[in-house]
Every structure is written in structure tokens, then in C-alpha cells.
Amino acid sequence: MATTTLDPRDGPTWMQRNRMTVTPILFLLPGMLFFAVYVIIPIFQSFNISFYRWDGLGEATYIGLANYEELLTDRNFEISLWNNVKWLVLYLLAIPLGLFIALFLNQTVTGIRLYKSMFFFPFVLSQVVVGLVFSWFYLPREGLLNGVLTFFGMETVNVLGDPDLATYGIIAAGLWPQTAYCMILYLTGLNAVDPEQVEAGRLDGAKGWKMLWYVILPQLKPATFIAFVVTIIGALRSFDLISIMTNGGPFGSTRVLSFYMFEKALSEFGFRMGYGSAIAVVLFLIMLVFIGYFLWQMWQDEREARR
Amino acid sequence: MRSIFKTGAAALAATTMLCGAAFAQELSGTLRIISDMSNPGPRAVMEGLAADFDALHPDLTVELTIVDREAWKTQIRNALSANPPDVVNWYAANRMGPYIDAGLFMDITDWWEAGDYEGLESVRGAMTQDGRQWGVPYTYYQWGVYYREDIFNELGLSEPATWEEEIANCQVIVDSGRACYTIGTKFLWTAGGWFDYLNMRTNGFDFHMELARGEVPWTDDRVRATFANWRQLIDMGAFIEDHQTYSWQEALPFMINGEATAYLMGNFAVDQLRNGGLTDDQLDFYQFPIITPGLPQGEDAPTDTFHVASGAQNVDAARAFLAYVTSADVQTAINGPEGLGQLPVNANASVADDEFIQQGFEMLSQNAQGGIAQFFDRDWPAEMASIGMEGLQEFMVFPDNLDDILERLEAARQRIYQ
């Protein structure tokens, strides 16, 4: 054989032919693997465990839907569920609050950077510190809140000791850093607002609220979306504040689903893994509504961008 | 349930120390201990114990890990099931249950039989489940009413022995603008102490234990009688306000500042009260008063323990360590005023010369014929305890909710004990 001719059947290798498909898959593989092991599979495991009675150590007994039936009659679960709703609704206040502080701070005055950082400061604090500071603020006798109330001759109030008020007290504490977060999102968003459009709006006679509503806000839509996402997520993981400020009490009135799940499954007196998993499944379904909405929204945006 | 000192006298008579036998063999390798003695005082004691035991056995290395006491309550499961250490800390009685059932604690009945624990006969009961022994105790402490002696003197009061005297005393205290009792129920268990005593005094120790074992419904009239007595105190303003917001430590200043005159607590509170500036002249102790005459008094005296993990690698060293910790000399040392400041479990050990420890020892050895309970959260199954204590806290804030609370507890009882 003197010469090696190219066999027409030899063509590019399989790898070469499929490079466009294989490369992204290879790049995605590690991430997908971890996502599967740490997120997807545990979700299905939780679904599975929720059909068992299991203390985490011994034998698991299959009990079908009994855990869910118990949830239906469990008053603590009901309270936790309602508290979750309160958190979700009231936590959203952080978005308008953040917007107005951002609008207020979006001006050029000497020292504005200092003011901005002061407003941003609470977000830098750990949730645990925020919780501690607020629980001191609410203290029934020494607390600042009651000091002020007494000064104005009003009745003192034990916010964290009153089952009707405690949840609102904790949400107020959570709003403090969350408002700062939304404010920062809007401040960056405001930088991107097109001055020409503002100018054009002004020529057309838009002022005040109209200007805000028809010219500024539509341009802030991406910031609003992100603010909404982080606030919803923040409301659903309110665990640390509750744990620090009331530990779920008084008599369980400030629990949310994540806290109740922890208590039932993992705390000192818990270890009902099946029941905890059933709570986790309910929490997951609630989250799924929001996750579905977020994904749909992002998909829409992407489609629009491609058009 | 179990009287630690029922056989106290007999145990005192037996003064020979047989546990020396365990030390004879040469120990080698590593002994791994995980301890929950994380508060400063106990931590020093535990570190001292480990160091001394290490020094006793030249070929043996003692590896000590100290875990935060509260965190340990949830970590012990993982610690025992994955790569278990040799020796761990835990609590006596019912709290051992889950780990025994899961096969995580080693059955050390043989070591008890072999005479490793001379002088501990009286506490053996608290370590027994299913007729076997699963660990050894190393300390315990009394509960009772710690009060401000100086305020009592100022008001012309004396230690109450009966419920009538108690109520009369309390009325005087309330009229003087103070609260009778400080308490912080944020973490619930302090309310459990009140229920333990009120129920043991109203219905007796045996009834209390029947309730703990789930044999009596919570809606029973006798349980209601206990709550009725409790309500007497609540209605007259005996407890400080807003107690649901405080931890037990945050409730201490009320007593130290004289806004409340007494505290139903374990002996560990004494240290904190002294640190808060109260002298022994201002502080004193009395046994919880009798409510139903003629009932033998039961007492809370929680016991802390050592256990060997069933997956222990160095069983010989673990055995020697348990014998070492419970021996009379070591017991005297670690429970002394320089150490834990509590009661030794070994009958041959001497009790520290401290006003409160001495009174506690006397009370438990002579005045607790009813029996010794561990505590609400240790005698009741864990889940029942947590639901129960939440109900007790609610009762202390809203006594009118009693019917609702009892029905809830009863529903929980029927589910948990089935």
C-alpha cells in the first residue's frame, strides 16, 4: 500500500459530528449531577418518607396517607399554614417600601452615599442579629418600644408574648432588612432609567404619580420582578427570625411550616420523620406555585428578547 | 418511679471499692468521648476527668469532644449512628428509650453484675429499661423552691409546709407589691417543673407516673384538681407577668432585684443567683409544700449519665472510664463545690459542704418517700412532653383555655401511646 486514500465512508468521528450537542451536555453534567443528588432526589425521597412512620433510626412502617390525614386535623399545622400566608402577604410590603426609599435616595446631595449605606446597613446584618435586636426592642418592660409607649402615656404591650401579635412583630423585624434589599435593587434599576424617556414624558406633561406609574415603573419592571422573587423566597425561609425571637411560641402561635417541619422531624422532641416530610411536601407544593410562576415569567421574557 | 435513696442506708454500709479491678488491665489505643458538658463549670470538670484518666493510663489516649448541651440533644443521633465514639453523655430514664430501641446504646448489664459500680445500687433503677442497664449516672440535683430569705424575714414569713400556708404567704407577698414566683417559660420546660410538683403533691407520685406512662386520660378529674390548685396561684398574681417572653435565665433578675421572692428551680440556679449578687444570707431553700395531706412526697431529681455506644471501638477503655467516673473519690471530687456543685451518685462519696447541696441531699434521702422523678421532659415520651409543655405554658397565660388544652393533650395521648 503506497498511498492511503481517504475512504469516503470514514468521514468525521462521532464526537466531531455531535460536538454541538455533546459539549453543552458535558458542561452541564456536573451541575445537573449535583442538582439531582442534592435537590431533585431528596424531593422525591421526602415524598416517599411522608408515607411512612419513621423515627429516623429504626424500621420505617408504611402507613399510606395517615400522615396527611393527621395534618388535616392538626391545629398547629393550620396555625403554621396561616402564618405562612401572613408572611407571604405582609412581606411583600418590602417592595413598595424599598421603592420609595430608593426614589427618595436617588438624588445628588452631598453625603448621599453615606445615607444610602445607612439605609442598606440592616441587610448586611445577620438575621440572627436582627432577631435579637428586635426582641430587645420588644421587651415587655425594658424594651424601647414600650419605653416610647409609656412616654406617651399609652398601655405597654408585650408583642412577642401575645399570640395575636407575635407573628406580626416578627414580620416587622424581617421587613427591616428586606426593605433594604429591595431598595438596593431599585437603586440599581433607577440608574438604568432612560433620561430621554423621562424628558419626553415631562414634555408631554407627566408629573408626580403619573410620571412614576407610566414612565418610571415600566422601566423598573426587571428590578420589580427580582424584588418579588427574593421577597417571596425571604418570606418562605423566615425560619431563623422565628427561632431566635420566639422559638415558635407563645404556645406555637408563631410557627410557620418550615419551623414546624423542623420541630417535628429534627428538634429535641421531634424525630417524626414521616410527619415532618408530609409538612415538607405541603410546603413544597406552595413553593411550586411560585417557582412555576417565576419560571414561566422568565421563559416569557426570554422569548420576547429573542423576538 | 425510682427512689434513688430508698436503699441509701444500705448502700452507705457497703464501703468497699471493687471497681479497682477494672483498672488493673493495661488499656491502650484511643478512647473517644463526646460530652455535652459545655457550660464553663461542667466543661472544666469534664476536661479534668479526661486528662486525669489519660494520665492514669500511659498507653491510652483520651480524645474528648465537647458539644453544646442544647445542640447535643439533636446531634446525638447522628453521632451514635455514623462513626460512633466510645462514650457519650445523656440523660436517665425515658430519654434513653429511643437509643436503646434503636440499638445505639450498649447493654452494660454485665458490668453492673460484675460489681463495677459499687455504691450505685440505689440509682440502678434509673438506668434500667427492659430489665437491663444501659449506662451509668454521674451526677444529679434536687429541685425545690429557692427563695429570698431576707424578704421573707422582712414580711415576717416562714417556710410554708402546707398549701394553706403557701397561699397565705403568697397573699402577703403579692400585697407587698411583689410576685411570689419568678419563672421564664419561653422554652417551656420550666412550666413542666411546676406541673410535676403540683401534680405529685395533689395526686401523689404514683398517679404522676401513671399519667407519664399514658395510663390516665388528661381529662381525668384528678388532673383537673392539679390545674385548679395551679390556677389559685395564677389568679392571685403569684407569677411574674410576661413570663412567656423570658428564658429561665432572663427570669433570674426578678428574684435578684427583689421583684419576685422565689423560684421553683433545679439546684443549678444557685450558682447563677450567687453570681447575680445574692449572698447565702439572702437565699434559702424549702421543699415544695404538701397539698394533699398524707401523700408521700415525690421529688424531681434529674440524673445525667454516661453511656457506651454500641459501635464503640475501645470497649475495655470505655468500661474502665465508666467505673472511674462513678468511683467514690471521683464522685466526691467532680460533684464538689469546685466541680459541678451537685449531688454525687455514689453512696460512698461525700456530699459537698454547701448549704443547698446539703439540704437537697437531706430532702432526697429522708423526705422523698413517694419516689424520685426525672422531670417532665424526661419522664414523658418526647412528643407528649413537647405538646404537654406547650399546653402548660398556654394555661399559665390563659387559664380559661384549660378545657381546650386538656382535650388537645388527651387527643395527643391517645395517638402517641397507642
XYZ file of C-alpha atoms in Angstrom:
725
model
C 0.000 0.000 0.000
C 1.750 3.067 -1.226
C -0.863 5.612 -0.627
C -3.614 5.895 1.898
C -6.641 7.292 0.270
C -9.417 8.760 2.266
C -12.214 6.327 2.482
C -15.391 8.295 1.817
C -17.130 6.214 4.450
C -14.565 7.380 7.059
C -15.989 10.907 7.493
C -15.684 12.866 10.807
C -15.794 10.834 14.024
C -18.963 10.532 16.089
C -17.555 13.023 18.555
C -16.826 15.523 15.816
C -20.229 15.149 14.303
C -22.045 15.673 17.565
C -19.833 18.272 19.134
C -22.564 20.890 19.183
C -24.783 18.657 21.269
C -22.216 16.901 23.423
C -20.245 19.906 24.603
C -23.094 21.717 26.376
C -24.199 18.449 27.921
C -20.720 17.815 29.271
C -20.561 21.317 30.690
C -23.955 20.934 32.288
C -23.300 17.458 33.633
C -21.530 18.311 36.923
C -24.147 20.908 37.790
C -27.025 18.650 36.867
C -25.492 15.812 38.825
C -25.238 17.887 41.992
C -28.668 19.371 41.431
C -30.086 15.888 41.093
C -28.310 14.483 44.136
C -28.938 17.407 46.469
C -32.279 18.769 45.237
C -34.277 16.550 42.892
C -33.727 13.158 44.527
C -34.308 14.471 48.092
C -37.623 15.949 46.938
C -38.787 12.514 45.852
C -37.330 10.961 48.980
C -39.397 13.381 51.059
C -42.488 12.366 49.134
C -41.639 8.758 49.851
C -40.831 9.194 53.555
C -44.087 11.078 54.076
C -45.955 7.770 53.589
C -44.115 6.140 56.489
C -43.989 6.299 60.240
C -40.278 6.537 60.948
C -38.177 7.901 63.822
C -35.086 8.275 61.682
C -33.315 5.346 63.306
C -35.409 2.205 63.441
C -37.674 0.446 60.989
C -39.992 2.557 58.868
C -43.618 1.433 58.755
C -45.709 2.145 55.691
C -48.873 3.954 56.763
C -50.165 5.319 53.466
C -51.769 8.720 53.712
C -52.132 8.661 57.510
C -49.622 11.488 57.979
C -51.624 13.690 55.644
C -54.877 12.763 57.354
C -53.332 13.810 60.642
C -52.265 17.113 59.099
C -55.884 17.860 58.279
C -56.867 17.723 61.945
C -53.660 19.180 63.354
C -54.382 22.626 64.679
C -50.710 23.527 64.921
C -50.371 22.784 61.229
C -53.287 25.056 60.467
C -51.762 27.859 62.511
C -48.427 27.388 60.752
C -50.092 27.453 57.362
C -51.925 30.679 58.135
C -48.753 32.220 59.465
C -47.059 31.355 56.196
C -49.816 33.199 54.350
C -49.392 36.215 56.626
C -45.664 36.177 55.954
C -46.141 35.944 52.208
C -48.631 38.801 52.051
C -47.081 41.201 54.537
C -43.515 40.586 53.457
C -44.415 41.968 50.038
C -44.682 45.383 51.718
C -40.906 45.427 51.446
C -41.243 46.082 47.701
C -43.171 49.408 47.810
C -41.235 50.473 50.904
C -37.946 49.738 49.170
C -39.111 51.551 46.048
C -39.999 54.713 47.903
C -36.790 54.790 49.874
C -34.885 54.229 46.626
C -36.760 57.087 44.907
C -36.065 59.252 47.898
C -32.360 58.431 47.892
C -31.964 58.704 44.125
C -30.726 62.271 44.148
C -27.421 64.051 44.208
C -26.879 65.647 47.577
C -23.626 65.813 49.486
C -23.141 62.685 51.527
C -25.815 60.691 49.691
C -23.523 57.675 49.624
C -23.412 57.758 53.396
C -27.222 57.887 53.630
C -27.539 55.093 51.123
C -25.172 52.877 53.078
C -27.010 53.644 56.311
C -30.255 52.515 54.723
C -28.554 49.441 53.325
C -26.944 48.629 56.654
C -29.648 46.275 58.067
C -29.280 43.953 55.094
C -25.644 43.395 55.990
C -26.595 42.205 59.462
C -27.161 38.529 60.044
C -30.810 37.576 60.544
C -29.887 36.334 63.988
C -28.641 39.772 64.989
C -31.758 41.408 63.550
C -33.886 38.982 65.558
C -32.006 39.686 68.775
C -32.126 43.446 68.311
C -35.863 43.358 67.677
C -36.575 41.039 70.572
C -34.817 43.548 72.830
C -36.757 46.332 71.184
C -39.985 44.480 72.042
C -39.018 43.515 75.609
C -42.100 43.935 77.819
C -40.523 46.251 80.375
C -37.093 47.440 79.329
C -37.739 47.494 75.587
C -37.526 50.701 73.594
C -40.985 50.234 72.098
C -42.650 50.137 75.496
C -40.440 52.972 76.690
C -41.847 55.131 73.912
C -45.405 53.957 74.548
C -45.103 54.723 78.254
C -43.643 58.133 77.458
C -46.775 58.983 75.515
C -48.913 57.648 78.313
C -50.078 54.557 76.449
C -50.519 50.974 77.647
C -47.450 48.800 77.353
C -47.661 45.822 75.052
C -45.761 42.529 75.113
C -45.553 41.995 71.375
C -43.709 38.683 71.351
C -45.679 37.290 74.302
C -49.093 37.891 72.764
C -50.189 35.069 70.470
C -52.205 37.508 68.336
C -49.372 39.966 67.821
C -46.194 37.911 67.887
C -46.192 36.898 64.215
C -46.696 40.484 63.088
C -43.875 41.540 65.391
C -41.519 39.076 63.745
C -42.628 40.059 60.245
C -41.903 43.689 61.100
C -38.417 42.657 62.140
C -37.978 40.763 58.876
C -39.169 43.722 56.832
C -36.327 45.853 58.072
C -33.509 44.056 56.197
C -35.803 43.017 53.353
C -36.757 46.639 52.621
C -33.077 47.490 52.406
C -32.591 44.676 49.927
C -35.433 45.871 47.706
C -34.116 49.409 47.979
C -30.724 48.389 46.600
C -32.381 46.533 43.731
C -34.401 49.621 42.833
C -31.438 51.963 43.202
C -29.520 49.998 40.591
C -32.682 49.836 38.488
C -33.099 53.606 38.684
C -29.600 54.068 37.289
C -30.762 52.334 34.143
C -33.847 54.507 33.669
C -33.545 56.284 30.339
C -33.319 60.067 30.950
C -34.594 60.736 27.426
C -37.855 58.994 28.155
C -38.208 60.977 31.357
C -37.536 64.121 29.404
C -40.074 63.144 26.761
C -42.638 62.351 29.450
C -42.024 65.687 31.041
C -42.581 67.475 27.705
C -45.868 65.646 27.416
C -46.832 66.976 30.813
C -46.351 63.888 33.002
C -45.662 64.758 36.611
C -45.590 63.164 40.047
C -47.579 59.925 40.291
C -48.301 59.774 36.592
C -44.625 60.056 35.809
C -43.858 57.301 38.322
C -46.615 54.995 37.173
C -46.396 55.369 33.377
C -42.748 56.224 32.781
C -40.528 55.083 35.647
C -42.182 51.918 36.880
C -42.406 50.149 33.497
C -38.680 50.649 33.131
C -38.149 49.201 36.605
C -40.011 46.027 35.734
C -36.913 43.776 35.818
C -35.991 45.146 39.257
C -39.552 44.631 40.492
C -39.512 41.047 39.303
C -36.265 40.278 41.109
C -37.508 42.088 44.223
C -40.665 39.976 44.125
C -38.671 36.760 43.768
C -36.267 37.482 46.619
C -39.076 38.693 48.873
C -41.164 35.575 48.341
C -38.134 33.412 48.970
C -37.303 35.505 52.038
C -40.840 35.066 53.391
C -40.696 31.311 52.960
C -37.378 30.932 54.752
C -38.293 33.025 57.767
C -37.000 30.232 59.997
C -34.089 31.960 61.715
C -36.007 35.011 62.903
C -38.726 32.844 64.429
C -36.234 30.561 66.065
C -34.371 33.474 67.643
C -37.273 35.705 68.615
C -39.955 33.366 69.937
C -38.809 29.804 69.290
C -42.237 29.201 67.762
C -44.063 30.334 70.890
C -46.008 31.546 72.770
C -47.634 28.115 72.615
C -46.809 27.609 68.989
C -48.571 30.688 67.669
C -45.662 31.961 65.567
C -44.649 28.749 63.856
C -44.503 28.624 60.090
C -44.398 25.430 58.053
C -40.614 25.287 57.829
C -40.282 25.745 61.583
C -42.983 23.205 62.323
C -41.331 20.724 59.996
C -38.042 21.217 61.809
C -39.709 20.773 65.197
C -41.490 17.598 64.185
C -38.607 15.983 62.358
C -35.336 17.237 63.739
C -35.680 19.038 67.065
C -35.115 17.747 70.573
C -38.640 16.347 70.981
C -39.300 15.548 67.357
C -37.972 12.727 65.226
C -41.187 12.032 63.391
C -39.544 11.930 60.012
C -42.667 10.847 58.153
C -44.824 13.591 59.580
C -42.093 16.162 59.044
C -41.804 15.030 55.429
C -45.545 15.415 54.951
C -45.261 19.030 56.129
C -42.289 19.493 53.819
C -44.357 18.200 50.900
C -47.100 20.726 51.599
C -44.514 23.491 51.833
C -43.003 22.276 48.576
C -46.367 22.429 46.825
C -46.851 26.013 47.989
C -43.398 26.903 46.734
C -44.109 25.114 43.474
C -46.824 27.657 42.678
C -44.307 30.469 42.928
C -41.493 28.553 41.275
C -43.835 27.758 38.386
C -44.763 31.399 38.066
C -41.139 32.543 38.168
C -40.067 30.030 35.541
C -42.996 30.910 33.284
C -42.208 34.614 33.635
C -38.537 34.115 32.838
C -39.417 31.987 29.840
C -41.735 34.708 28.594
C -39.056 37.329 28.960
C -36.577 35.219 27.107
C -38.999 34.608 24.275
C -39.660 38.297 23.984
C -35.970 39.066 23.980
C -35.388 36.604 21.160
C -38.118 38.046 19.010
C -40.839 5.823 89.739
C -37.429 5.111 91.132
C -36.216 6.104 94.520
C -32.545 6.852 94.356
C -32.188 6.869 98.089
C -34.579 4.174 99.134
C -31.623 1.916 99.714
C -29.379 4.785 100.672
C -28.609 3.463 104.115
C -27.784 0.006 102.880
C -25.533 1.410 100.222
C -23.721 3.555 102.742
C -22.901 0.456 104.744
C -21.164 -1.145 101.797
C -17.987 0.854 101.669
C -15.621 -1.447 99.846
C -14.452 -0.329 96.446
C -14.399 -3.133 93.951
C -14.055 -1.118 90.810
C -10.277 -1.107 91.234
C -10.344 -4.419 89.415
C -11.250 -2.714 86.193
C -8.135 -0.579 86.301
C -5.789 -3.486 86.615
C -5.673 -4.367 82.956
C -3.471 -2.270 80.706
C -5.501 -0.060 78.420
C -4.237 1.057 75.070
C -5.461 2.751 71.932
C -7.775 5.723 71.869
C -10.834 6.392 73.987
C -13.207 8.753 72.220
C -15.651 10.654 74.398
C -18.315 13.112 73.293
C -19.621 15.176 76.166
C -22.418 17.729 76.412
C -20.940 19.421 79.486
C -20.468 22.687 77.668
C -21.219 25.261 80.375
C -17.991 26.718 81.789
C -18.054 24.913 85.156
C -19.011 21.446 83.895
C -16.677 21.837 80.936
C -13.697 22.242 83.238
C -14.831 19.172 85.191
C -15.113 17.075 82.056
C -11.766 18.219 80.724
C -10.220 17.442 84.083
C -11.774 13.962 84.089
C -10.443 13.205 80.624
C -6.967 14.489 81.451
C -6.760 12.544 84.716
C -7.949 9.336 83.123
C -5.438 9.844 80.331
C -2.656 10.303 82.874
C -3.708 7.141 84.732
C -3.220 5.037 81.614
C 0.014 5.863 79.833
C -0.730 3.810 76.720
C -4.192 5.223 76.288
C -5.055 8.460 74.518
C -8.292 10.117 75.549
C -9.896 12.135 72.816
C -12.567 14.461 74.189
C -15.076 16.407 72.128
C -17.391 18.810 73.920
C -20.639 19.662 72.175
C -23.023 22.436 73.129
C -25.522 20.994 75.581
C -28.639 22.036 73.662
C -27.146 21.097 70.299
C -26.225 17.657 71.594
C -29.894 16.835 72.082
C -30.310 16.759 68.332
C -26.800 15.691 67.365
C -26.599 12.555 69.467
C -28.471 10.557 66.827
C -26.007 11.243 64.081
C -23.063 10.929 66.429
C -24.168 7.468 67.553
C -25.092 6.087 64.157
C -22.189 7.272 61.987
C -18.653 6.621 63.240
C -19.761 6.348 66.876
C -17.499 7.420 69.741
C -16.903 5.113 72.714
C -18.578 7.105 75.478
C -21.303 9.759 75.346
C -23.322 11.883 77.770
C -27.079 11.616 78.010
C -29.983 11.535 80.470
C -31.550 8.799 82.574
C -34.973 7.155 82.353
C -37.307 7.586 79.380
C -34.921 9.793 77.465
C -32.694 6.733 76.926
C -35.581 4.924 75.251
C -35.136 5.834 71.573
C -31.437 4.960 71.604
C -31.980 1.683 73.390
C -34.747 0.716 70.981
C -32.562 1.635 68.031
C -29.708 -0.446 69.455
C -27.335 2.507 69.755
C -26.541 2.210 73.478
C -24.554 -0.795 74.624
C -26.180 -3.126 77.135
C -23.822 -2.957 80.115
C -25.823 -5.134 82.488
C -22.833 -7.483 82.777
C -20.626 -4.718 84.098
C -23.229 -3.863 86.724
C -23.439 -7.553 87.633
C -19.656 -7.807 87.812
C -19.588 -5.191 90.557
C -18.072 -2.353 88.556
C -20.335 0.156 90.222
C -20.086 -0.409 93.929
C -22.174 2.153 95.783
C -24.525 2.825 92.883
C -27.156 0.216 93.729
C -29.700 2.874 94.578
C -29.500 4.603 91.205
C -29.539 1.418 89.183
C -33.280 1.720 88.611
C -32.988 4.976 86.717
C -30.592 3.294 84.274
C -32.799 0.259 83.735
C -35.052 -0.395 80.810
C -36.474 -3.758 79.785
C -34.719 -5.205 82.839
C -31.263 -4.321 81.528
C -28.872 -1.492 82.346
C -27.741 0.890 79.640
C -25.353 3.325 81.266
C -24.188 4.926 84.498
C -25.184 8.208 86.135
C -22.541 10.713 87.185
C -24.492 13.488 88.850
C -27.946 14.568 89.876
C -29.526 17.519 91.587
C -32.611 18.386 93.558
C -35.445 20.668 92.578
C -37.275 22.872 95.018
C -38.195 26.379 95.947
C -35.262 28.804 96.219
C -36.398 31.939 97.965
C -35.264 35.314 99.250
C -34.796 34.737 102.959
C -34.322 38.447 103.622
C -37.656 39.381 102.037
C -39.391 36.562 103.913
C -37.946 37.938 107.152
C -38.941 41.469 106.266
C -42.537 40.338 105.700
C -42.486 38.078 108.736
C -42.987 34.889 106.727
C -41.649 31.412 107.335
C -41.102 28.498 105.002
C -44.543 27.088 104.147
C -45.113 23.397 104.746
C -48.712 23.155 103.587
C -50.722 24.576 100.723
C -52.730 26.836 103.061
C -49.521 28.368 104.405
C -48.242 28.668 100.869
C -51.324 30.585 99.727
C -51.300 32.762 102.844
C -47.597 33.560 102.339
C -48.153 34.359 98.733
C -51.006 36.726 99.530
C -48.732 38.700 101.839
C -46.048 38.842 99.169
C -48.486 39.951 96.475
C -49.895 42.601 98.811
C -46.377 43.932 99.318
C -46.235 44.636 95.582
C -44.050 41.694 94.621
C -44.671 38.491 92.727
C -44.323 35.247 94.686
C -42.543 33.408 91.907
C -40.359 34.293 89.030
C -40.434 31.994 86.019
C -39.482 32.163 82.355
C -41.488 29.855 80.141
C -40.153 30.805 76.701
C -38.506 27.403 76.414
C -41.472 25.691 78.088
C -39.738 23.206 80.414
C -39.896 25.476 83.466
C -43.682 25.128 83.367
C -43.130 21.356 83.351
C -41.416 21.658 86.742
C -44.457 23.388 88.195
C -46.781 20.755 86.849
C -44.564 17.958 88.183
C -44.694 19.329 91.707
C -48.324 20.382 91.748
C -49.426 17.023 90.370
C -47.176 14.980 92.655
C -48.421 16.930 95.673
C -52.075 16.891 94.631
C -52.361 13.307 93.404
C -49.193 11.605 94.513
C -46.116 10.256 92.828
C -47.725 7.044 91.597
C -50.531 8.875 89.838
C -47.983 11.231 88.308
C -46.135 8.283 86.826
C -49.350 6.672 85.577
C -50.042 9.887 83.744
C -46.498 9.852 82.366
C -46.968 6.312 81.096
C -50.200 7.330 79.411
C -52.433 5.183 81.609
C -54.667 8.036 82.762
C -56.526 10.432 80.463
C -55.554 14.063 80.669
C -59.211 14.948 81.096
C -59.332 12.996 84.373
C -60.790 14.914 87.314
C -57.632 14.378 89.322
C -55.628 16.188 86.639
C -58.181 18.984 86.757
C -57.671 19.210 90.506
C -53.978 19.817 89.902
C -54.760 22.601 87.470
C -57.299 24.075 89.901
C -54.557 24.390 92.516
C -52.266 25.935 89.968
C -54.969 28.369 88.981
C -55.267 29.569 92.566
C -51.721 30.852 92.301
C -52.174 32.257 88.801
C -55.340 34.134 89.715
C -53.810 35.783 92.740
C -50.920 37.073 90.605
C -48.294 34.808 92.085
C -46.197 34.595 88.918
C -44.385 37.446 87.219
C -46.058 38.929 84.164
C -44.948 38.244 80.603
C -43.093 35.103 81.640
C -43.743 33.575 78.210
C -41.180 36.015 76.794
C -38.316 35.080 79.114
C -35.872 32.217 79.256
C -35.174 30.831 82.718
C -32.020 32.926 82.942
C -33.864 36.077 81.920
C -36.282 35.458 84.782
C -33.464 35.470 87.359
C -33.146 39.281 87.689
C -36.697 39.479 89.051
C -35.584 37.466 92.052
C -32.195 39.157 92.316
C -33.825 42.617 92.261
C -36.438 41.552 94.780
C -39.434 41.934 92.466
C -40.191 38.270 92.969
C -39.394 36.312 96.089
C -38.924 32.720 94.982
C -38.063 30.437 92.106
C -39.042 26.805 91.646
C -35.872 25.503 90.022
C -33.129 22.938 89.952
C -30.065 23.424 92.097
C -28.117 24.762 89.114
C -29.902 28.081 89.676
C -27.997 28.686 92.918
C -24.756 29.382 91.099
C -26.471 31.960 88.895
C -28.229 33.605 91.846
C -24.933 33.909 93.700
C -23.257 35.330 90.615
C -26.125 37.811 90.458
C -25.043 39.184 93.810
C -27.208 37.342 96.327
C -25.425 36.093 99.425
C -26.242 32.891 101.254
C -27.856 35.051 103.954
C -30.377 36.265 101.422
C -31.016 32.886 99.844
C -32.609 29.774 101.213
C -34.350 26.650 100.079
C -37.501 24.756 101.013
C -39.167 21.609 99.798
C -42.324 22.159 97.759
C -45.197 22.323 100.281
C -47.637 19.485 100.877
C -51.014 19.889 99.188
C -52.899 16.668 99.885
C -52.054 15.619 103.463
C -50.787 12.094 103.896
C -49.356 11.637 100.420
C -45.688 10.638 100.469
C -43.712 13.355 98.749
C -42.243 12.729 95.342
C -39.363 14.848 94.119
C -37.811 15.815 90.816
C -34.120 14.968 90.722
C -32.882 14.746 87.130
C -29.898 12.490 86.611
C -27.216 12.989 83.974
C -25.462 9.957 82.602
C -22.676 8.324 80.628
C -23.355 5.643 78.035
C -21.255 3.395 75.860
C -22.139 3.451 72.184
C -22.921 0.035 70.794
C -20.487 0.773 67.990
C -17.692 1.603 70.443
C -14.200 0.625 69.273
C -12.433 0.601 72.610
C -14.877 -1.166 74.895
C -12.286 -2.010 77.576
C -11.288 1.608 77.962
C -14.943 2.695 77.968
C -15.679 0.210 80.743
C -12.752 1.436 82.796
C -13.797 5.032 82.249
C -17.356 4.433 83.484
C -16.002 2.683 86.569
C -13.586 5.567 87.105
C -16.265 8.273 86.811
C -18.590 6.548 89.266
C -15.961 5.627 91.848
C -16.452 7.261 95.233
C -13.377 9.506 95.127
C -14.025 10.823 91.671
C -17.694 11.342 92.530
C -16.754 13.378 95.592
C -14.366 15.451 93.504
C -16.492 16.182 90.460
C -19.660 16.949 92.410
C -17.842 19.092 94.957
C -18.102 22.869 95.203
C -15.094 23.228 92.896
C -16.786 20.999 90.340
C -20.418 20.621 89.405
C -21.753 21.589 92.818
C -24.348 18.816 92.702
C -25.103 15.504 94.330
C -22.788 12.507 93.880
C -24.397 9.273 92.687
C -22.085 7.030 94.651
C -23.366 6.370 98.147
C -19.789 6.209 99.425
C -18.890 9.625 98.124
C -19.192 12.589 100.417
C -21.646 15.376 99.805
C -20.178 18.837 99.412
C -20.341 21.183 102.378
C -22.761 23.602 100.762
C -25.978 24.877 102.312
C -28.104 23.958 99.315
C -26.495 20.678 98.345
C -26.727 19.517 101.956
C -30.405 20.469 102.176
C -31.084 18.777 98.878
C -29.308 15.612 99.960
C -31.225 15.531 103.204
C -34.532 16.126 101.443
C -33.970 13.418 98.855
C -32.700 10.854 101.332
C -35.295 11.416 104.046
C -38.256 13.260 102.665
C -38.914 11.761 99.262
C -40.665 8.527 100.186
C -43.019 8.956 97.271
C -40.245 8.439 94.784
C -37.821 10.294 92.568
C -38.984 11.565 89.220
C -36.576 12.657 86.494
C -38.508 15.619 85.127
C -41.494 16.288 82.904
C -39.481 16.257 79.692
C -37.625 13.085 80.693
C -40.441 11.012 82.208
C -42.970 11.665 79.452
C -42.286 10.381 75.929
C -40.584 13.146 73.971
C -43.510 14.026 71.754
C -46.052 14.045 74.565
C -43.660 16.165 76.616
C -43.358 18.839 73.962
C -47.098 19.056 73.304
C -47.755 18.911 77.037
C -45.364 21.672 77.988
C -46.813 23.907 75.309
C -50.244 23.362 76.856
C -48.864 24.120 80.317
C -47.433 27.406 79.092
C -50.729 28.330 77.473
C -52.534 27.520 80.706
C -50.233 29.808 82.660
C -51.054 32.694 80.302
C -54.700 31.923 79.551
C -56.031 29.737 82.371
C -59.515 29.953 80.847
C -58.368 27.791 77.928
C -57.970 24.791 80.233
C -60.730 22.609 78.731
C -59.422 23.137 75.251
C -55.854 22.413 76.339
C -56.770 19.224 78.173
C -58.752 17.910 75.228
C -55.812 18.580 72.954
C -53.431 16.782 75.307
C -55.841 13.887 75.604
C -56.062 13.573 71.818
C -52.265 13.586 71.686
C -52.103 10.930 74.415
C -54.417 8.608 72.528
C -52.305 8.928 69.412
C -48.846 8.747 70.994
C -49.277 5.815 73.376
C -51.175 3.567 71.002
